[in-house]
Protein backbone atom coordinates (compact mmCIF):
# COMPACT_ATOMS: atom_id res chain seq x y z
CA UNK A 1 0.00 0.00 0.00
CA UNK A 2 1.30 3.39 -0.96
CA UNK A 3 4.51 2.09 -2.48
CA UNK A 4 5.33 2.56 -6.12
CA UNK A 5 6.09 -0.51 -8.14
CA UNK A 6 9.41 -0.17 -9.95
CA UNK A 7 9.13 -0.19 -13.73
CA UNK A 8 10.67 -3.24 -15.30
CA UNK A 9 12.39 -2.84 -18.68
CA UNK A 10 9.48 -4.58 -20.44
CA UNK A 11 6.88 -2.28 -18.84
CA UNK A 12 8.62 0.93 -19.86
CA UNK A 13 6.93 3.05 -22.51
CA UNK A 14 10.09 4.97 -23.30
CA UNK A 15 12.70 2.59 -24.64
CA UNK A 16 15.13 5.04 -26.29
CA UNK A 17 14.67 8.75 -25.60
CA UNK A 18 17.10 10.39 -23.14
CA UNK A 19 17.28 7.23 -21.03
CA UNK A 20 20.08 8.75 -18.96
CA UNK A 21 17.60 11.27 -17.50
CA UNK A 22 15.46 10.56 -14.45
CA UNK A 23 12.51 12.23 -16.21
CA UNK A 24 12.14 13.43 -19.80
CA UNK A 25 10.69 16.93 -19.81
CA UNK A 26 10.68 19.06 -22.95
CA UNK A 27 9.97 22.74 -23.32
CA UNK A 28 8.81 24.07 -26.68
CA UNK A 29 9.08 27.71 -27.62
CA UNK A 30 5.75 28.64 -29.18
CA UNK A 31 7.52 30.69 -31.86
CA UNK A 32 9.65 27.67 -32.84
CA UNK A 33 6.60 25.40 -32.94
CA UNK A 34 5.05 27.46 -35.71
CA UNK A 35 8.15 28.76 -37.45
CA UNK A 36 8.21 29.23 -41.18
CA UNK A 37 4.54 30.21 -41.22
CA UNK A 38 3.41 26.71 -40.30
CA UNK A 39 -0.05 26.55 -38.74
CA UNK A 40 0.40 23.05 -37.36
CA UNK A 41 2.78 21.49 -34.81
CA UNK A 42 2.72 17.69 -34.45
CA UNK A 43 4.01 16.27 -31.16
CA UNK A 44 4.96 12.63 -30.57
CA UNK A 45 3.05 10.59 -28.00
CA UNK A 46 4.43 7.16 -28.90
CA UNK A 47 8.02 7.74 -27.75
CA UNK A 48 9.40 6.31 -30.99
CA UNK A 49 10.15 9.47 -32.96
CA UNK A 50 13.72 10.25 -33.98
CA UNK A 51 12.72 13.94 -33.78
CA UNK A 52 11.13 13.68 -30.29
CA UNK A 53 9.25 15.61 -28.97
CA UNK A 54 8.06 16.12 -32.55
CA UNK A 55 6.33 13.33 -34.49
CA UNK A 56 8.21 11.81 -37.42
CA UNK A 57 5.57 9.22 -38.34
CA UNK A 58 7.25 6.38 -36.40
CA UNK A 59 3.90 5.68 -34.69
CA UNK A 60 2.66 4.14 -37.96
CA UNK A 61 5.28 1.37 -37.84
CA UNK A 62 4.72 0.87 -34.11
CA UNK A 63 0.96 0.50 -34.62
CA UNK A 64 1.46 -1.90 -37.54
CA UNK A 65 3.98 -4.01 -35.59
CA UNK A 66 2.05 -4.15 -32.32
CA UNK A 67 -1.62 -3.59 -33.09
CA UNK A 68 -1.49 -0.45 -30.97
CA UNK A 69 -3.43 2.68 -31.94
CA UNK A 70 -1.28 5.58 -30.77
CA UNK A 71 -0.79 8.83 -32.63
CA UNK A 72 0.48 12.37 -32.24
CA UNK A 73 -0.91 15.47 -30.57
CA UNK A 74 -1.55 18.05 -33.27
CA UNK A 75 -1.58 21.66 -32.19
CA UNK A 76 -3.10 24.00 -34.72
CA UNK A 77 -2.87 27.74 -34.93
CA UNK A 78 -5.53 29.85 -36.56
CA UNK A 79 -4.25 32.41 -39.06
FE1 LIG B 1 5.35 9.27 -32.11
FE2 LIG B 1 4.16 10.05 -34.34
S1 LIG B 1 6.19 9.39 -34.08
S2 LIG B 1 3.32 9.94 -32.39
Tab-separated table of N, CA and C and ligand atoms in Angstrom:
chain	number	residue	atom	x	y	z
A	1	UNK	N	0.829	-1.196	0.000
A	1	UNK	CA	0.000	0.000	0.000
A	1	UNK	C	0.859	1.240	0.000
A	2	UNK	N	0.587	2.126	-0.924
A	2	UNK	CA	1.302	3.390	-0.960
A	2	UNK	C	2.682	3.325	-1.588
A	3	UNK	N	3.172	2.160	-1.883
A	3	UNK	CA	4.508	2.095	-2.478
A	3	UNK	C	4.396	1.975	-3.997
A	4	UNK	N	5.316	2.627	-4.667
A	4	UNK	CA	5.330	2.562	-6.120
A	4	UNK	C	6.023	1.290	-6.560
A	5	UNK	N	5.472	0.686	-7.580
A	5	UNK	CA	6.089	-0.507	-8.141
A	5	UNK	C	7.151	-0.045	-9.143
A	6	UNK	N	8.352	-0.562	-9.031
A	6	UNK	CA	9.414	-0.172	-9.955
A	6	UNK	C	9.098	-0.670	-11.358
A	7	UNK	N	9.356	0.203	-12.345
A	7	UNK	CA	9.133	-0.190	-13.729
A	7	UNK	C	10.186	-1.203	-14.161
A	8	UNK	N	9.725	-2.267	-14.746
A	8	UNK	CA	10.671	-3.236	-15.301
A	8	UNK	C	10.952	-2.825	-16.735
A	9	UNK	N	12.083	-3.244	-17.303
A	9	UNK	CA	12.389	-2.837	-18.678
A	9	UNK	C	11.248	-3.125	-19.648
A	10	UNK	N	10.541	-4.250	-19.488
A	10	UNK	CA	9.479	-4.583	-20.438
A	10	UNK	C	8.239	-3.727	-20.249
A	11	UNK	N	8.067	-3.098	-19.064
A	11	UNK	CA	6.882	-2.282	-18.841
A	11	UNK	C	7.118	-0.816	-19.183
A	12	UNK	N	8.336	-0.471	-19.544
A	12	UNK	CA	8.624	0.925	-19.865
A	12	UNK	C	8.028	1.320	-21.207
A	13	UNK	N	7.437	2.504	-21.250
A	13	UNK	CA	6.934	3.049	-22.511
A	13	UNK	C	8.100	3.602	-23.320
A	14	UNK	N	8.940	4.367	-22.643
A	14	UNK	CA	10.089	4.973	-23.305
A	14	UNK	C	11.247	3.989	-23.332
A	15	UNK	N	11.614	3.553	-24.523
A	15	UNK	CA	12.695	2.585	-24.643
A	15	UNK	C	13.952	3.199	-25.241
A	16	UNK	N	13.927	4.508	-25.643
A	16	UNK	CA	15.130	5.040	-26.285
A	16	UNK	C	15.404	6.531	-26.098
A	17	UNK	N	14.459	7.297	-25.620
A	17	UNK	CA	14.675	8.745	-25.599
A	17	UNK	C	15.248	9.207	-24.269
A	18	UNK	N	16.438	9.799	-24.317
A	18	UNK	CA	17.101	10.387	-23.136
A	18	UNK	C	17.021	9.466	-21.919
A	19	UNK	N	17.402	8.212	-22.105
A	19	UNK	CA	17.285	7.229	-21.030
A	19	UNK	C	18.171	7.554	-19.832
A	20	UNK	N	19.182	8.395	-20.057
A	20	UNK	CA	20.078	8.753	-18.964
A	20	UNK	C	19.407	9.715	-17.966
A	21	UNK	N	18.290	10.312	-18.374
A	21	UNK	CA	17.603	11.269	-17.499
A	21	UNK	C	16.613	10.555	-16.578
A	22	UNK	N	16.433	11.115	-15.387
A	22	UNK	CA	15.455	10.564	-14.450
A	22	UNK	C	14.038	10.757	-14.982
A	23	UNK	N	13.827	11.910	-15.653
A	23	UNK	CA	12.514	12.230	-16.211
A	23	UNK	C	12.731	13.036	-17.494
A	24	UNK	N	12.012	12.698	-18.542
A	24	UNK	CA	12.139	13.430	-19.801
A	24	UNK	C	11.092	14.543	-19.818
A	25	UNK	N	11.564	15.765	-19.752
A	25	UNK	CA	10.688	16.930	-19.810
A	25	UNK	C	11.182	17.818	-20.941
A	26	UNK	N	10.302	18.199	-21.841
A	26	UNK	CA	10.681	19.059	-22.951
A	26	UNK	C	9.926	20.368	-22.860
A	27	UNK	N	10.597	21.434	-23.258
A	27	UNK	CA	9.974	22.744	-23.319
A	27	UNK	C	10.005	23.199	-24.771
A	28	UNK	N	8.876	23.600	-25.300
A	28	UNK	CA	8.812	24.071	-26.676
A	28	UNK	C	8.526	25.568	-26.683
A	29	UNK	N	9.329	26.286	-27.426
A	29	UNK	CA	9.083	27.714	-27.620
A	29	UNK	C	7.961	27.844	-28.650
A	30	UNK	N	6.927	28.555	-28.295
A	30	UNK	CA	5.754	28.644	-29.176
A	30	UNK	C	6.110	29.240	-30.538
A	31	UNK	N	7.104	30.113	-30.572
A	31	UNK	CA	7.522	30.687	-31.858
A	31	UNK	C	8.185	29.620	-32.724
A	32	UNK	N	8.988	28.745	-32.095
A	32	UNK	CA	9.653	27.670	-32.841
A	32	UNK	C	8.648	26.642	-33.347
A	33	UNK	N	7.591	26.409	-32.562
A	33	UNK	CA	6.602	25.403	-32.941
A	33	UNK	C	5.904	25.766	-34.244
A	34	UNK	N	5.775	27.032	-34.516
A	34	UNK	CA	5.050	27.463	-35.708
A	34	UNK	C	5.945	28.275	-36.637
A	35	UNK	N	7.237	27.974	-36.620
A	35	UNK	CA	8.151	28.764	-37.445
A	35	UNK	C	7.946	28.463	-38.931
A	36	UNK	N	8.360	29.403	-39.726
A	36	UNK	CA	8.213	29.234	-41.176
A	36	UNK	C	6.782	29.393	-41.639
A	37	UNK	N	5.936	29.992	-40.820
A	37	UNK	CA	4.544	30.209	-41.215
A	37	UNK	C	3.659	28.997	-41.053
A	38	UNK	N	4.213	27.912	-40.488
A	38	UNK	CA	3.407	26.705	-40.299
A	38	UNK	C	2.263	26.972	-39.327
A	39	UNK	N	1.121	26.388	-39.603
A	39	UNK	CA	-0.046	26.551	-38.739
A	39	UNK	C	-0.316	25.294	-37.929
A	40	UNK	N	0.611	24.327	-38.017
A	40	UNK	CA	0.405	23.048	-37.359
A	40	UNK	C	1.707	22.573	-36.722
A	41	UNK	N	1.632	22.080	-35.495
A	41	UNK	CA	2.777	21.485	-34.814
A	41	UNK	C	2.344	20.090	-34.364
A	42	UNK	N	3.112	19.080	-34.721
A	42	UNK	CA	2.723	17.693	-34.451
A	42	UNK	C	3.690	17.085	-33.438
A	43	UNK	N	3.175	16.765	-32.262
A	43	UNK	CA	4.010	16.271	-31.159
A	43	UNK	C	3.818	14.774	-30.945
A	44	UNK	N	4.943	14.095	-30.726
A	44	UNK	CA	4.955	12.635	-30.566
A	44	UNK	C	4.390	12.219	-29.210
A	45	UNK	N	3.555	11.190	-29.241
A	45	UNK	CA	3.046	10.588	-28.002
A	45	UNK	C	3.359	9.097	-27.921
A	46	UNK	N	4.130	8.603	-28.909
A	46	UNK	CA	4.432	7.164	-28.905
A	46	UNK	C	5.839	6.868	-28.409
A	47	UNK	N	6.642	7.868	-28.237
A	47	UNK	CA	8.015	7.737	-27.746
A	47	UNK	C	8.918	7.011	-28.727
A	48	UNK	N	8.576	6.999	-29.992
A	48	UNK	CA	9.400	6.306	-30.993
A	48	UNK	C	10.060	7.267	-31.970
A	49	UNK	N	9.674	8.526	-31.960
A	49	UNK	CA	10.151	9.465	-32.963
A	49	UNK	C	11.641	9.760	-32.832
A	50	UNK	N	12.310	9.844	-33.965
A	50	UNK	CA	13.720	10.253	-33.976
A	50	UNK	C	13.824	11.774	-33.809
A	51	UNK	N	12.728	12.478	-33.952
A	51	UNK	CA	12.718	13.942	-33.780
A	51	UNK	C	12.003	14.342	-32.488
A	52	UNK	N	11.865	13.419	-31.529
A	52	UNK	CA	11.131	13.679	-30.290
A	52	UNK	C	11.558	15.015	-29.676
A	53	UNK	N	10.660	15.874	-29.236
A	53	UNK	CA	9.248	15.612	-28.972
A	53	UNK	C	8.330	15.770	-30.179
A	54	UNK	N	8.910	15.968	-31.362
A	54	UNK	CA	8.063	16.116	-32.545
A	54	UNK	C	7.828	14.757	-33.209
A	55	UNK	N	6.687	14.579	-33.798
A	55	UNK	CA	6.328	13.333	-34.485
A	55	UNK	C	7.068	13.228	-35.813
A	56	UNK	N	7.601	12.046	-36.105
A	56	UNK	CA	8.207	11.812	-37.422
A	56	UNK	C	7.491	10.683	-38.167
A	57	UNK	N	6.346	10.272	-37.676
A	57	UNK	CA	5.570	9.222	-38.338
A	57	UNK	C	5.899	7.822	-37.851
A	58	UNK	N	6.844	7.703	-36.901
A	58	UNK	CA	7.249	6.381	-36.402
A	58	UNK	C	6.086	5.635	-35.754
A	59	UNK	N	5.056	6.341	-35.321
A	59	UNK	CA	3.901	5.677	-34.695
A	59	UNK	C	3.205	4.723	-35.677
A	60	UNK	N	3.299	5.012	-36.968
A	60	UNK	CA	2.656	4.135	-37.961
A	60	UNK	C	3.266	2.739	-37.934
A	61	UNK	N	4.607	2.663	-37.899
A	61	UNK	CA	5.279	1.365	-37.841
A	61	UNK	C	4.976	0.677	-36.509
A	62	UNK	N	5.024	1.440	-35.425
A	62	UNK	CA	4.718	0.874	-34.110
A	62	UNK	C	3.323	0.259	-34.100
A	63	UNK	N	2.339	0.999	-34.609
A	63	UNK	CA	0.959	0.497	-34.619
A	63	UNK	C	0.834	-0.759	-35.490
A	64	UNK	N	1.517	-0.744	-36.635
A	64	UNK	CA	1.464	-1.900	-37.542
A	64	UNK	C	2.107	-3.121	-36.884
A	65	UNK	N	3.247	-2.897	-36.205
A	65	UNK	CA	3.983	-4.008	-35.594
A	65	UNK	C	3.283	-4.584	-34.361
A	66	UNK	N	2.565	-3.733	-33.621
A	66	UNK	CA	2.051	-4.155	-32.317
A	66	UNK	C	0.527	-4.241	-32.235
A	67	UNK	N	-0.166	-3.652	-33.189
A	67	UNK	CA	-1.616	-3.595	-33.092
A	67	UNK	C	-2.094	-2.462	-32.202
A	68	UNK	N	-1.154	-1.603	-31.798
A	68	UNK	CA	-1.487	-0.447	-30.970
A	68	UNK	C	-2.208	0.599	-31.824
A	69	UNK	N	-2.692	1.656	-31.183
A	69	UNK	CA	-3.426	2.678	-31.943
A	69	UNK	C	-3.010	4.093	-31.560
A	70	UNK	N	-1.731	4.266	-31.236
A	70	UNK	CA	-1.278	5.577	-30.767
A	70	UNK	C	-1.006	6.527	-31.925
A	71	UNK	N	-1.054	7.800	-31.628
A	71	UNK	CA	-0.794	8.828	-32.628
A	71	UNK	C	-0.381	10.114	-31.963
A	72	UNK	N	-0.058	11.123	-32.758
A	72	UNK	CA	0.481	12.374	-32.240
A	72	UNK	C	-0.581	13.311	-31.646
A	73	UNK	N	-0.081	14.324	-30.964
A	73	UNK	CA	-0.907	15.466	-30.566
A	73	UNK	C	-0.639	16.556	-31.597
A	74	UNK	N	-1.687	17.016	-32.256
A	74	UNK	CA	-1.551	18.045	-33.273
A	74	UNK	C	-2.076	19.359	-32.700
A	75	UNK	N	-1.195	20.339	-32.676
A	75	UNK	CA	-1.583	21.662	-32.186
A	75	UNK	C	-1.693	22.570	-33.401
A	76	UNK	N	-2.870	23.153	-33.558
A	76	UNK	CA	-3.096	24.003	-34.723
A	76	UNK	C	-3.246	25.454	-34.290
A	77	UNK	N	-2.791	26.299	-35.169
A	77	UNK	CA	-2.872	27.736	-34.930
A	77	UNK	C	-3.763	28.341	-36.012
A	78	UNK	N	-4.685	29.167	-35.569
A	78	UNK	CA	-5.533	29.846	-36.563
A	78	UNK	C	-4.743	31.010	-37.138
A	79	UNK	N	-4.977	31.300	-38.410
A	79	UNK	CA	-4.254	32.408	-39.055
A	79	UNK	C	-4.563	33.728	-38.401
B	1	LIG	FE1	5.352	9.266	-32.115
B	1	LIG	FE2	4.161	10.050	-34.338
B	1	LIG	S1	6.188	9.393	-34.083
B	1	LIG	S2	3.319	9.944	-32.391
